[in-house]
Amino acid sequence: MRLLGLWCLPAVFLLVHASERELDWWESTIFYQIYPRSFKDSDGDGIGDLKGITSKLEYLKELGVGATWLSPMFKSPMYDFGYDIADFYDVQEEYGTMADFEELLAKAKELDIKIVLDFVPNHTSNESMWFEEALKGHQKYFDYFVWEDGVEDENGVLQPPNNWNSVFRKSAWEYREEVGKYYLHQFVIGQPDLNYRNPDVVEEMKNVLRFWFDKGVAGFRVDAIAHLFEVDKEKYGGKYPDEPISGQDLDDPLSYNYLNHIYTKDQEETFDMVYQWREVFDEFKEKDGLTRVMMTEAYSSPQVTMKYFGDEQQNGAQMPFNFVLISDFNGQSSAGEIKYAIDKFLTFKPIDKLANWVAGNHDNSRVASRFGPKLVDGMNMLVLLLPGVAVTYMGEEIGMVDGYVSWEDTVDPSGCNTDDPINYWKSSRDPERTPFQWNNDKNAGFSTAEKTWLPVAEGYEQLNTEIQLNSEGRSHIKIYKGLAKLRTEPAFRYGRYESVAFNTDVFAFRRWYDGDVYIVVVNFRDEPHTIDFTYFEGVNGHLEVVVCSLESSRRRGDVVEANNAKISESESIVLKLVQ
Ligand code: NOJ
Ligand code: MG
């Protein structure tokens, strides 16, 4: 017996120790996404810029954010607002200079905020030196891109090589007379796809990573990763094959969803490329000890998404984005559907990897518009308190809503390419990109310009950071700050997780660690409910309110009976078990 006891002791000790291991910087932080064009304009041209961001880094600190991912600020003709990069090694003039970027980095370092950049490997701009050289017939650069001959139709008119459509609608092929061939662009015409079957491209893009790591960035969000490779055409007689019809959008053969993208998306070679990049990331960690973090953007099935993590042999991205909070449920979903969506990533995720939670970004309608303003705090509770890394899109901390952008003011290619002045807004991403709302000055304090690049959303006079920070009572931003603080508690850092849909409206989860037990409850409907939280093992007696949503009539410190808790309409609360 005694022997057994002695044997067990180190094992128990190890177990506790393992779960309490010190987390790496990225594992416990909140990543805050900044869309530079819309965050803060320092020079009055109506366009956000780097100096603007630097001037607001303290704001991030105040929120409790430890890292920020900046959407592209590289040199670009802006056909896709910076995701069409003309020079991967330079800063777009309207955003500032390299010196401004270095200043931003220095200030961020002072504040201990990590800077993560956007890596856009799938394509360049059609105004990049590489593409221009390709058009001049410079073979090295010609081979950087994906070219194909057109086909003549029955009238002898040249048509695109096959039926592939771009993500933004219409053919993914564009003809260039200079070379007499079509090039592939999976996004806008101004974004020619790079050819990853060319080792020179692979090396060139690794050098882009190295350049910015040398400057001191802490990681990259990797854009449009699922589109990196196209099928190897040599396996199809030297011609890229047509993609099959998906059965969706049958009335619109030019739409992206019309086809099933078996030859242009999620190709197996993509994963190896991610693992190769991770080696570059780790080269830098070896130099200075700082983990460089990779987040991959792919709207793919969970099974495919998990491959980005890597496997036993190779490391991949630490954070393959988990988009279930964006793609898998909305304001109409039942609590059961919500649980199902959340469980998805957790179910497929390798046991030794972390989940991550994202409810919004510059490509998707805002949380307050998708779920209604009453659920803003509830959604922030999910993002910040579910197990794993949290990612917040700028403005979600104050519950910004989608702005109205008229057809005339629409600039997003995804909206413009619909050619439809009535329904364009369903595809346009401008509404979630309207300027950040700082205060109730002109242009919401974003800019002193007469006209901003996108109009400021209506209602900013009441919905802005200044009002919310200074409000006497509760506000979204104060709740957000409370959650950011709570997130540092061991129960949320190391704690286990269990969730339940109590009925069609109420979703709840328990996080517990070392005697501390928390319950997070979100009522997704405008119906009150009485909930018996003793469903959760070890929960009985009383629960204390730690954080509650804006509309909740409760206060911090209120006590709730565990077996008979009244949850009012659209109320979200974080409760702690009273021991
Ligand atoms: C995903 C980005 O988030 C989006 O804004 C962009 O249009 C496409 N990738 C193409 O780069
Ligand atoms: Mg500016």
Coordinates of C-alpha atoms and ligand atoms in Angstrom, one line a residue:
M1 CA 0.0 0.0 0.0
R2 CA 2.6 2.4 1.2
L3 CA 4.7 1.6 -1.9
L4 CA 1.7 2.3 -4.1
G5 CA 1.1 5.6 -2.3
L6 CA 4.7 6.7 -2.9
W7 CA 4.5 5.7 -6.5
C8 CA 1.3 7.7 -7.1
L9 CA 2.6 10.9 -5.6
P10 CA 4.9 12.0 -8.4
A11 CA 2.3 11.1 -10.9
V12 CA -0.3 13.3 -9.3
F13 CA 2.2 16.1 -9.0
L14 CA 3.1 15.8 -12.6
L15 CA -0.5 15.9 -13.7
V16 CA -1.2 19.1 -11.9
H17 CA 2.0 20.6 -13.0
A18 CA 1.3 19.7 -16.7
S19 CA -2.1 21.4 -16.8
E20 CA -0.7 24.5 -15.1
R21 CA 2.4 24.8 -17.3
E22 CA 3.1 28.4 -18.1
L23 CA 1.2 29.3 -21.2
D24 CA 3.1 30.8 -24.2
W25 CA 2.2 34.4 -25.0
W26 CA -0.2 33.5 -27.8
E27 CA -2.0 30.8 -25.9
S28 CA -3.5 33.1 -23.3
T29 CA -3.8 36.4 -25.1
I30 CA -6.6 38.1 -27.1
F31 CA -5.9 38.9 -30.7
Y32 CA -7.5 42.1 -31.9
Q33 CA -7.9 42.5 -35.7
I34 CA -7.3 46.0 -37.1
Y35 CA -8.5 46.8 -40.6
P36 CA -6.0 49.7 -41.0
R37 CA -8.0 51.6 -43.6
S38 CA -10.9 52.0 -41.1
F39 CA -9.3 52.3 -37.6
K40 CA -7.8 55.8 -37.2
D41 CA -6.8 58.4 -39.7
S42 CA -3.9 60.6 -38.6
D43 CA -3.5 62.9 -41.6
G44 CA -7.1 63.9 -42.5
D45 CA -7.3 62.1 -45.9
G46 CA -10.3 60.1 -44.8
I47 CA -8.2 56.8 -44.8
G48 CA -6.9 55.1 -41.7
D49 CA -3.1 54.8 -41.4
L50 CA -0.2 53.5 -39.4
K51 CA 0.3 56.6 -37.3
G52 CA -3.4 56.4 -36.5
I53 CA -2.9 52.8 -35.2
T54 CA 0.2 53.8 -33.2
S55 CA -1.8 56.6 -31.5
K56 CA -4.4 54.1 -30.4
L57 CA -2.2 51.2 -29.1
E58 CA -2.9 52.3 -25.6
Y59 CA -6.6 51.8 -26.2
L60 CA -5.8 48.1 -27.0
K61 CA -3.8 47.8 -23.8
E62 CA -6.8 49.3 -21.9
L63 CA -9.0 46.6 -23.4
G64 CA -6.8 43.9 -22.2
V65 CA -5.6 42.9 -25.6
G66 CA -2.1 41.5 -26.0
A67 CA -1.7 41.2 -29.8
T68 CA -3.0 42.8 -32.9
W69 CA -3.3 41.4 -36.4
L70 CA -3.2 44.1 -39.0
S71 CA -5.0 43.5 -42.3
P72 CA -2.5 44.3 -45.2
M73 CA -0.8 47.6 -45.1
F74 CA 1.6 46.8 -48.0
K75 CA 1.9 48.6 -51.3
S76 CA -1.2 48.0 -53.3
P77 CA -3.5 49.6 -56.0
M78 CA -6.4 48.6 -53.7
Y79 CA -8.5 46.7 -56.1
D80 CA -9.2 44.4 -53.1
F81 CA -8.2 47.0 -50.5
G82 CA -4.7 45.8 -49.8
Y83 CA -5.2 42.0 -50.4
D84 CA -3.8 42.8 -53.9
I85 CA -0.1 43.4 -53.0
A86 CA 2.1 45.2 -55.5
D87 CA 5.2 45.1 -53.3
F88 CA 5.4 42.7 -50.3
Y89 CA 8.4 44.6 -49.0
D90 CA 6.9 48.1 -48.8
V91 CA 4.2 50.0 -47.1
Q92 CA 1.3 51.6 -48.9
E93 CA 1.9 55.3 -49.2
E94 CA -1.6 56.4 -47.9
Y95 CA -0.9 54.2 -44.8
G96 CA 2.5 55.8 -44.2
T97 CA 6.1 54.8 -44.5
M98 CA 8.4 52.0 -43.3
A99 CA 9.6 54.4 -40.6
D100 CA 6.0 54.7 -39.4
F101 CA 5.7 51.0 -39.3
E102 CA 8.9 50.7 -37.3
E103 CA 7.6 53.3 -34.9
L104 CA 4.4 51.3 -34.5
L105 CA 6.4 48.2 -33.7
A106 CA 8.5 50.1 -31.2
K107 CA 5.5 51.5 -29.4
A108 CA 3.8 48.1 -29.4
K109 CA 6.9 46.6 -27.9
E110 CA 6.9 49.2 -25.1
L111 CA 3.3 48.3 -24.3
D112 CA 4.0 44.6 -24.7
I113 CA 1.6 44.2 -27.6
K114 CA 2.6 41.8 -30.3
I115 CA 2.2 42.7 -33.9
V116 CA 0.9 40.1 -36.3
L117 CA 0.8 40.9 -40.1
D118 CA -1.3 39.5 -42.9
F119 CA 0.6 37.2 -45.3
V120 CA -1.1 37.0 -48.6
P121 CA 0.6 34.1 -50.4
N122 CA -2.0 33.1 -53.0
H123 CA -1.7 36.1 -55.3
T124 CA 0.0 39.4 -56.0
S125 CA -1.3 42.5 -57.6
N126 CA -1.4 42.7 -61.4
E127 CA 0.7 45.9 -60.8
S128 CA 3.5 44.0 -59.0
M129 CA 6.9 44.0 -60.5
W130 CA 6.7 40.3 -60.9
F131 CA 3.5 40.4 -63.0
E132 CA 4.7 43.3 -65.0
E133 CA 7.9 41.5 -65.8
A134 CA 5.9 38.4 -66.7
L135 CA 3.9 40.4 -69.3
K136 CA 7.1 41.6 -70.8
G137 CA 8.0 38.0 -71.4
H138 CA 10.6 37.7 -68.7
Q139 CA 10.5 33.9 -68.3
K140 CA 11.5 33.8 -64.6
Y141 CA 8.5 35.9 -63.6
F142 CA 6.2 34.5 -66.3
D143 CA 6.5 31.2 -64.4
Y144 CA 5.5 32.8 -61.2
F145 CA 1.9 32.8 -62.3
V146 CA -0.7 30.3 -63.6
W147 CA -1.2 30.6 -67.4
E148 CA -3.4 28.7 -69.8
D149 CA -4.4 29.0 -73.5
G150 CA -7.9 30.1 -74.3
V151 CA -10.3 28.0 -76.3
E152 CA -12.1 29.1 -79.5
D153 CA -15.9 28.8 -79.5
E154 CA -18.0 27.8 -82.5
N155 CA -17.8 31.3 -83.8
G156 CA -14.0 31.4 -83.6
V157 CA -14.1 33.7 -80.6
L158 CA -11.5 33.1 -77.9
Q159 CA -13.0 32.0 -74.6
P160 CA -11.5 31.3 -71.2
P161 CA -9.7 27.9 -70.8
N162 CA -12.4 26.4 -68.6
N163 CA -15.4 27.1 -66.4
W164 CA -13.6 28.1 -63.2
N165 CA -15.2 31.1 -61.5
S166 CA -13.6 33.6 -59.2
V167 CA -14.7 33.9 -55.5
F168 CA -16.0 37.3 -56.4
R169 CA -18.1 36.0 -59.4
K170 CA -17.4 35.7 -63.1
S171 CA -14.6 33.8 -64.8
A172 CA -11.4 33.2 -62.9
W173 CA -9.4 33.7 -66.1
E174 CA -8.2 37.0 -67.6
Y175 CA -6.7 37.3 -71.1
R176 CA -3.5 39.2 -71.6
E177 CA -2.7 40.2 -75.2
E178 CA 1.0 40.8 -74.4
V179 CA 1.5 37.0 -73.9
G180 CA -1.5 35.7 -75.7
K181 CA -2.7 33.7 -72.7
Y182 CA -5.1 33.7 -69.8
Y183 CA -3.9 34.0 -66.2
L184 CA -5.7 32.6 -63.2
H185 CA -7.1 34.9 -60.6
Q186 CA -9.2 33.2 -57.9
F187 CA -10.2 36.6 -56.5
V188 CA -10.4 39.9 -58.4
I189 CA -8.8 40.5 -61.9
G190 CA -6.1 42.5 -60.2
Q191 CA -5.0 39.5 -58.1
P192 CA -3.1 37.0 -60.3
D193 CA -2.6 33.7 -58.6
L194 CA 1.0 32.7 -57.8
N195 CA 2.2 29.3 -59.1
Y196 CA 3.2 27.2 -56.0
R197 CA 4.5 24.4 -58.3
N198 CA 7.4 26.7 -59.0
P199 CA 10.1 26.4 -56.3
D200 CA 11.2 30.0 -57.0
V201 CA 7.8 31.2 -55.8
V202 CA 8.0 29.1 -52.7
E203 CA 11.4 30.5 -51.8
E204 CA 10.4 34.1 -52.7
M205 CA 7.4 34.0 -50.4
K206 CA 9.5 32.5 -47.5
N207 CA 11.8 35.5 -47.9
V208 CA 8.8 37.8 -47.5
L209 CA 8.1 36.1 -44.1
R210 CA 11.8 36.5 -43.1
F211 CA 11.9 40.1 -44.1
W212 CA 9.0 41.0 -41.7
F213 CA 10.2 38.7 -38.9
D214 CA 13.6 40.4 -39.1
K215 CA 11.7 43.7 -38.4
G216 CA 10.2 42.2 -35.3
V217 CA 6.7 40.9 -36.1
A218 CA 5.3 38.1 -33.9
G219 CA 3.4 36.2 -36.5
F220 CA 1.2 36.1 -39.5
R221 CA -2.4 35.5 -40.4
V222 CA -2.3 33.6 -43.7
D223 CA -4.8 34.7 -46.2
A224 CA -6.9 32.5 -48.5
I225 CA -4.8 29.4 -47.8
A226 CA -7.3 27.0 -49.2
H227 CA -6.8 28.5 -52.7
L228 CA -3.0 28.1 -52.7
F229 CA -2.7 25.2 -55.1
E230 CA -4.6 24.2 -58.2
V231 CA -4.7 20.7 -59.4
D232 CA -1.6 19.5 -61.2
K233 CA -2.7 19.8 -64.8
E234 CA -0.1 17.3 -66.1
K235 CA -2.3 14.7 -64.5
Y236 CA -5.2 15.8 -66.8
G237 CA -3.4 15.8 -70.2
G238 CA -1.9 19.2 -69.7
K239 CA -5.2 21.1 -69.4
Y240 CA -7.0 22.3 -66.3
P241 CA -10.3 20.4 -66.2
D242 CA -13.7 22.0 -65.7
E243 CA -15.1 21.9 -62.2
P244 CA -18.4 20.0 -61.7
I245 CA -21.6 21.9 -61.0
S246 CA -22.5 22.0 -57.3
G247 CA -26.2 22.2 -57.5
Q248 CA -26.2 25.6 -55.7
D249 CA -27.0 28.9 -57.3
L250 CA -28.3 27.1 -60.4
D251 CA -29.7 30.4 -61.8
D252 CA -26.3 32.1 -61.7
P253 CA -23.6 30.1 -63.5
L254 CA -21.1 32.9 -62.9
S255 CA -21.4 32.6 -59.1
Y256 CA -18.6 31.0 -57.2
N257 CA -21.0 28.6 -55.4
Y258 CA -22.3 27.3 -58.8
L259 CA -19.3 25.0 -59.0
N260 CA -17.8 22.4 -56.7
H261 CA -14.2 23.5 -56.3
I262 CA -12.5 20.2 -56.4
Y263 CA -9.6 21.4 -58.5
T264 CA -8.9 24.8 -57.0
K265 CA -9.5 24.5 -53.3
D266 CA -8.1 22.4 -50.4
Q267 CA -5.6 20.6 -52.5
E268 CA -3.4 18.2 -50.5
E269 CA -0.1 20.0 -51.4
T270 CA -1.3 23.1 -49.4
F271 CA -0.7 21.4 -46.0
D272 CA 3.0 20.7 -46.8
M273 CA 3.4 24.4 -47.7
V274 CA 2.0 25.4 -44.3
Y275 CA 4.5 23.0 -42.6
Q276 CA 7.3 24.5 -44.6
W277 CA 6.3 28.0 -43.5
R278 CA 6.2 26.9 -39.9
E279 CA 9.8 25.9 -40.2
V280 CA 10.6 29.5 -41.2
F281 CA 8.6 30.7 -38.2
D282 CA 10.6 28.3 -36.0
E283 CA 13.9 29.5 -37.4
F284 CA 13.1 32.8 -35.8
K285 CA 12.0 31.3 -32.5
E286 CA 15.3 29.5 -32.4
K287 CA 17.1 32.9 -32.7
D288 CA 15.4 34.8 -30.0
G289 CA 13.0 32.5 -28.1
L290 CA 9.8 34.2 -29.2
T291 CA 7.2 32.0 -30.6
R292 CA 6.0 33.2 -34.0
V293 CA 2.3 32.4 -34.4
M294 CA 0.5 31.4 -37.6
M295 CA -3.2 31.7 -38.1
T296 CA -4.6 30.2 -41.3
E297 CA -7.7 31.5 -43.0
A298 CA -9.7 28.7 -44.6
Y299 CA -13.5 28.3 -44.6
S300 CA -13.2 24.5 -44.9
S301 CA -14.7 21.4 -43.2
P302 CA -13.4 20.7 -39.7
Q303 CA -11.6 17.6 -41.0
V304 CA -9.7 19.7 -43.5
T305 CA -9.1 22.6 -41.1
M306 CA -7.4 20.3 -38.6
K307 CA -4.7 19.3 -41.1
Y308 CA -3.3 22.8 -40.8
F309 CA -2.3 22.0 -37.3
G310 CA 0.2 19.5 -38.6
D311 CA 0.7 15.9 -37.6
E312 CA 3.1 13.7 -35.6
Q313 CA 5.9 14.5 -38.0
Q314 CA 5.4 18.2 -38.7
N315 CA 4.1 21.3 -37.1
G316 CA 1.7 23.5 -38.8
A317 CA -0.3 26.6 -37.8
Q318 CA -1.0 27.1 -34.1
M319 CA -4.3 28.7 -35.0
P320 CA -6.2 27.4 -38.0
F321 CA -9.1 29.8 -37.8
N322 CA -12.3 28.3 -36.3
F323 CA -15.1 30.0 -38.2
V324 CA -18.1 28.2 -36.6
L325 CA -19.3 31.3 -34.8
I326 CA -19.5 33.0 -38.2
S327 CA -20.5 30.2 -40.6
D328 CA -22.5 27.7 -38.6
F329 CA -25.0 29.7 -36.6
N330 CA -26.9 33.0 -36.6
G331 CA -29.6 34.8 -34.6
Q332 CA -32.2 32.3 -35.6
S333 CA -30.2 29.2 -34.6
S334 CA -31.5 27.1 -31.7
A335 CA -29.3 26.6 -28.6
G336 CA -28.9 23.0 -29.7
E337 CA -27.5 24.1 -33.1
I338 CA -25.2 26.5 -31.3
K339 CA -23.9 23.7 -29.1
Y340 CA -23.5 21.5 -32.1
A341 CA -21.4 24.1 -34.0
I342 CA -19.2 24.9 -31.0
D343 CA -18.6 21.2 -30.4
K344 CA -17.5 20.7 -34.0
F345 CA -14.1 22.3 -33.7
L346 CA -13.6 20.9 -30.2
T347 CA -14.5 17.4 -31.4
F348 CA -12.1 17.3 -34.3
K349 CA -9.3 19.2 -32.8
P350 CA -6.2 17.2 -31.8
I351 CA -6.1 16.8 -28.1
D352 CA -2.8 18.7 -27.7
K353 CA -3.8 21.7 -29.7
L354 CA -5.8 24.8 -28.7
A355 CA -9.1 25.9 -30.1
N356 CA -9.7 29.5 -31.2
W357 CA -12.8 31.6 -31.4
V358 CA -13.7 34.3 -33.9
A359 CA -17.1 35.9 -34.3
G360 CA -16.3 38.6 -36.8
N361 CA -13.9 39.9 -39.3
H362 CA -13.7 42.3 -42.2
D363 CA -15.3 39.8 -44.6
N364 CA -18.5 39.1 -42.6
S365 CA -21.4 41.0 -41.3
R366 CA -21.0 42.3 -37.7
V367 CA -22.1 40.4 -34.6
A368 CA -24.7 43.1 -33.7
S369 CA -26.2 42.9 -37.1
R370 CA -26.2 39.1 -37.4
F371 CA -27.5 38.3 -33.9
G372 CA -29.0 41.6 -32.8
P373 CA -27.5 44.2 -30.5
K374 CA -28.8 42.4 -27.4
L375 CA -26.5 39.4 -28.0
V376 CA -23.3 41.4 -28.3
D377 CA -22.2 40.7 -24.8
G378 CA -23.2 37.1 -25.0
M379 CA -21.2 36.6 -28.1
N380 CA -18.2 38.3 -26.5
M381 CA -18.6 35.9 -23.6
L382 CA -18.4 33.0 -25.9
V383 CA -15.3 34.3 -27.8
L384 CA -13.4 35.2 -24.6
L385 CA -14.4 32.4 -22.3
L386 CA -14.7 29.3 -24.4
P387 CA -11.5 27.2 -24.1
G388 CA -8.8 28.5 -26.4
V389 CA -7.5 31.6 -28.0
A390 CA -9.8 34.6 -28.6
V391 CA -9.9 36.8 -31.7
T392 CA -11.9 40.1 -31.7
Y393 CA -12.5 42.1 -34.8
M394 CA -12.2 45.9 -34.1
G395 CA -15.5 47.4 -33.0
E396 CA -17.0 44.2 -31.6
E397 CA -16.1 45.3 -28.1
I398 CA -18.5 48.2 -28.5
G399 CA -21.1 46.3 -30.5
M400 CA -20.7 48.3 -33.8
V401 CA -23.3 47.5 -36.4
D402 CA -23.0 47.1 -40.1
G403 CA -23.1 50.5 -41.7
Y404 CA -25.4 51.4 -44.6
V405 CA -23.3 51.9 -47.8
S406 CA -25.3 52.9 -50.9
W407 CA -24.7 51.4 -54.3
E408 CA -23.0 54.6 -55.4
D409 CA -20.6 54.5 -52.4
T410 CA -19.9 50.8 -52.6
V411 CA -16.3 50.0 -53.3
D412 CA -15.8 46.4 -52.3
P413 CA -15.3 44.3 -55.5
S414 CA -17.5 41.6 -54.0
G415 CA -20.4 44.0 -54.0
C416 CA -19.5 45.8 -57.3
N417 CA -19.1 42.5 -59.2
T418 CA -22.8 41.6 -58.6
D419 CA -23.7 44.4 -61.1
D420 CA -26.9 44.6 -59.1
P421 CA -27.8 48.0 -57.5
I422 CA -30.6 46.4 -55.5
N423 CA -29.1 43.2 -54.0
Y424 CA -25.4 44.2 -54.0
W425 CA -25.4 44.6 -50.2
K426 CA -25.9 40.9 -49.7
S427 CA -22.4 40.4 -51.1
S428 CA -20.7 43.6 -50.2
R429 CA -18.2 43.7 -47.3
D430 CA -18.2 47.4 -47.0
P431 CA -20.9 47.5 -44.2
E432 CA -18.5 45.7 -41.7
R433 CA -15.6 47.9 -42.8
T434 CA -17.1 51.3 -42.0
P435 CA -14.8 53.6 -39.9
F436 CA -14.2 52.8 -36.3
Q437 CA -16.4 54.8 -33.9
W438 CA -14.2 56.6 -31.4
N439 CA -16.5 59.4 -30.2
N440 CA -19.3 61.7 -31.3
D441 CA -17.1 64.3 -33.1
K442 CA -17.2 64.6 -36.8
N443 CA -16.7 61.2 -38.6
A444 CA -17.0 59.5 -35.2
G445 CA -13.5 60.8 -34.3
F446 CA -12.0 58.6 -37.0
S447 CA -10.9 61.4 -39.4
T448 CA -11.1 65.1 -39.9
A449 CA -11.7 64.7 -43.6
E450 CA -14.7 66.0 -45.5
K451 CA -15.4 62.6 -46.9
T452 CA -14.1 59.3 -45.4
W453 CA -13.3 56.3 -47.7
L454 CA -16.5 54.6 -46.5
P455 CA -19.3 56.5 -44.8
V456 CA -19.4 56.4 -41.0
A457 CA -22.3 54.2 -39.8
E458 CA -25.4 56.0 -38.6
G459 CA -25.9 56.1 -34.8
Y460 CA -22.2 56.7 -34.0
E461 CA -23.2 59.6 -31.7
Q462 CA -24.6 57.1 -29.3
L463 CA -22.4 54.1 -30.1
N464 CA -18.8 54.9 -29.6
T465 CA -15.9 54.0 -27.3
E466 CA -15.8 57.3 -25.5
I467 CA -19.5 57.2 -24.4
Q468 CA -19.1 53.6 -23.4
L469 CA -15.9 54.1 -21.4
N470 CA -17.3 57.1 -19.6
S471 CA -20.8 55.8 -19.0
E472 CA -22.0 55.7 -15.4
G473 CA -23.5 52.3 -15.8
R474 CA -22.8 49.2 -17.7
S475 CA -21.6 49.3 -21.4
H476 CA -20.4 46.8 -23.9
I477 CA -16.9 47.9 -23.6
K478 CA -16.8 47.7 -19.8
I479 CA -18.3 44.2 -20.1
Y480 CA -15.6 43.3 -22.6
K481 CA -12.9 44.6 -20.3
G482 CA -14.4 42.6 -17.5
L483 CA -14.4 39.4 -19.6
A484 CA -10.8 40.1 -20.7
K485 CA -9.8 40.2 -17.1
L486 CA -11.8 37.2 -16.1
R487 CA -10.2 35.2 -18.9
T488 CA -6.9 35.4 -17.0
E489 CA -8.4 33.3 -14.1
P490 CA -7.1 29.7 -14.0
A491 CA -10.5 28.3 -14.6
F492 CA -10.5 29.9 -18.1
R493 CA -6.9 29.3 -18.8
Y494 CA -6.6 25.7 -17.7
G495 CA -10.1 24.7 -16.8
R496 CA -12.1 21.9 -18.3
Y497 CA -15.2 22.5 -20.4
E498 CA -18.7 21.1 -20.6
S499 CA -21.7 22.6 -22.5
V500 CA -25.4 22.0 -22.7
A501 CA -28.4 23.4 -24.5
F502 CA -31.0 23.6 -21.7
N503 CA -33.8 24.2 -24.2
T504 CA -34.1 25.6 -27.7
D505 CA -33.1 29.1 -26.5
V506 CA -30.5 28.8 -23.7
F507 CA -27.0 27.6 -24.2
A508 CA -24.6 27.3 -21.2
F509 CA -21.2 26.0 -20.4
R510 CA -19.2 25.2 -17.3
R511 CA -15.5 25.9 -16.9
W512 CA -13.8 24.5 -13.8
Y513 CA -10.4 24.2 -12.2
D514 CA -9.0 23.5 -8.8
G515 CA -12.3 24.2 -6.9
D516 CA -13.4 27.2 -8.9
V517 CA -16.5 26.7 -11.0
Y518 CA -18.0 29.1 -13.5
I519 CA -21.1 28.9 -15.6
V520 CA -21.6 31.0 -18.7
V521 CA -25.1 31.3 -19.9
V522 CA -26.5 32.9 -23.0
N523 CA -30.2 33.2 -23.7
F524 CA -30.4 33.6 -27.5
R525 CA -34.1 34.5 -27.5
D526 CA -36.4 37.2 -26.3
E527 CA -38.1 34.7 -23.9
P528 CA -37.5 34.3 -20.2
H529 CA -36.5 30.9 -18.8
T530 CA -36.0 29.2 -15.5
I531 CA -32.9 27.1 -15.5
D532 CA -31.8 24.3 -13.2
F533 CA -28.0 24.6 -13.2
T534 CA -27.6 21.6 -10.9
Y535 CA -27.6 19.7 -14.1
F536 CA -23.8 20.4 -14.0
E537 CA -22.0 18.0 -11.7
G538 CA -20.9 19.6 -8.5
V539 CA -23.1 22.6 -9.0
N540 CA -25.7 23.3 -6.2
G541 CA -26.5 25.9 -3.7
H542 CA -25.8 29.4 -4.9
L543 CA -24.1 31.1 -7.8
E544 CA -22.8 34.6 -7.8
V545 CA -23.1 36.9 -10.7
V546 CA -19.6 37.9 -12.0
V547 CA -20.4 39.6 -15.3
C548 CA -23.8 40.2 -17.0
S549 CA -25.0 41.7 -20.3
L550 CA -26.1 45.2 -20.8
E551 CA -29.8 44.6 -20.6
S552 CA -29.6 42.3 -17.6
S553 CA -31.4 43.6 -14.5
R554 CA -28.8 41.9 -12.3
R555 CA -25.8 43.3 -10.7
R556 CA -22.3 42.0 -10.0
G557 CA -22.4 40.1 -6.7
D558 CA -26.1 39.2 -6.9
V559 CA -26.8 35.7 -5.8
V560 CA -28.8 33.2 -7.9
E561 CA -30.2 29.8 -6.8
A562 CA -28.5 27.1 -8.7
N563 CA -31.6 25.0 -9.1
N564 CA -34.0 27.8 -9.9
A565 CA -32.3 30.5 -11.9
K566 CA -34.5 33.0 -13.7
I567 CA -32.8 34.0 -17.0
S568 CA -34.5 36.9 -18.6
E569 CA -35.0 37.7 -22.3
S570 CA -31.7 37.7 -24.3
E571 CA -29.8 37.8 -21.0
S572 CA -26.2 36.6 -20.8
I573 CA -24.4 36.0 -17.5
V574 CA -21.2 34.6 -16.1
L575 CA -21.9 33.0 -12.7
K576 CA -19.5 31.6 -10.2
L577 CA -20.3 28.8 -7.7
V578 CA -20.4 30.0 -4.1
Q579 CA -18.4 27.5 -2.2
Ligands
NOJ1 C1 -9.5 36.8 -47.6 C2 -9.5 38.2 -47.1 O1 -9.9 38.2 -45.8 C3 -10.4 39.0 -48.0 O2 -10.7 40.2 -47.5 C4 -9.8 39.0 -49.4 O3 -10.7 39.6 -50.3 C5 -9.5 37.6 -49.9 N1 -8.9 36.7 -48.9 C6 -8.5 37.6 -51.1 O4 -7.2 38.0 -50.6
MG2 MG -4.8 58.8 -43.4

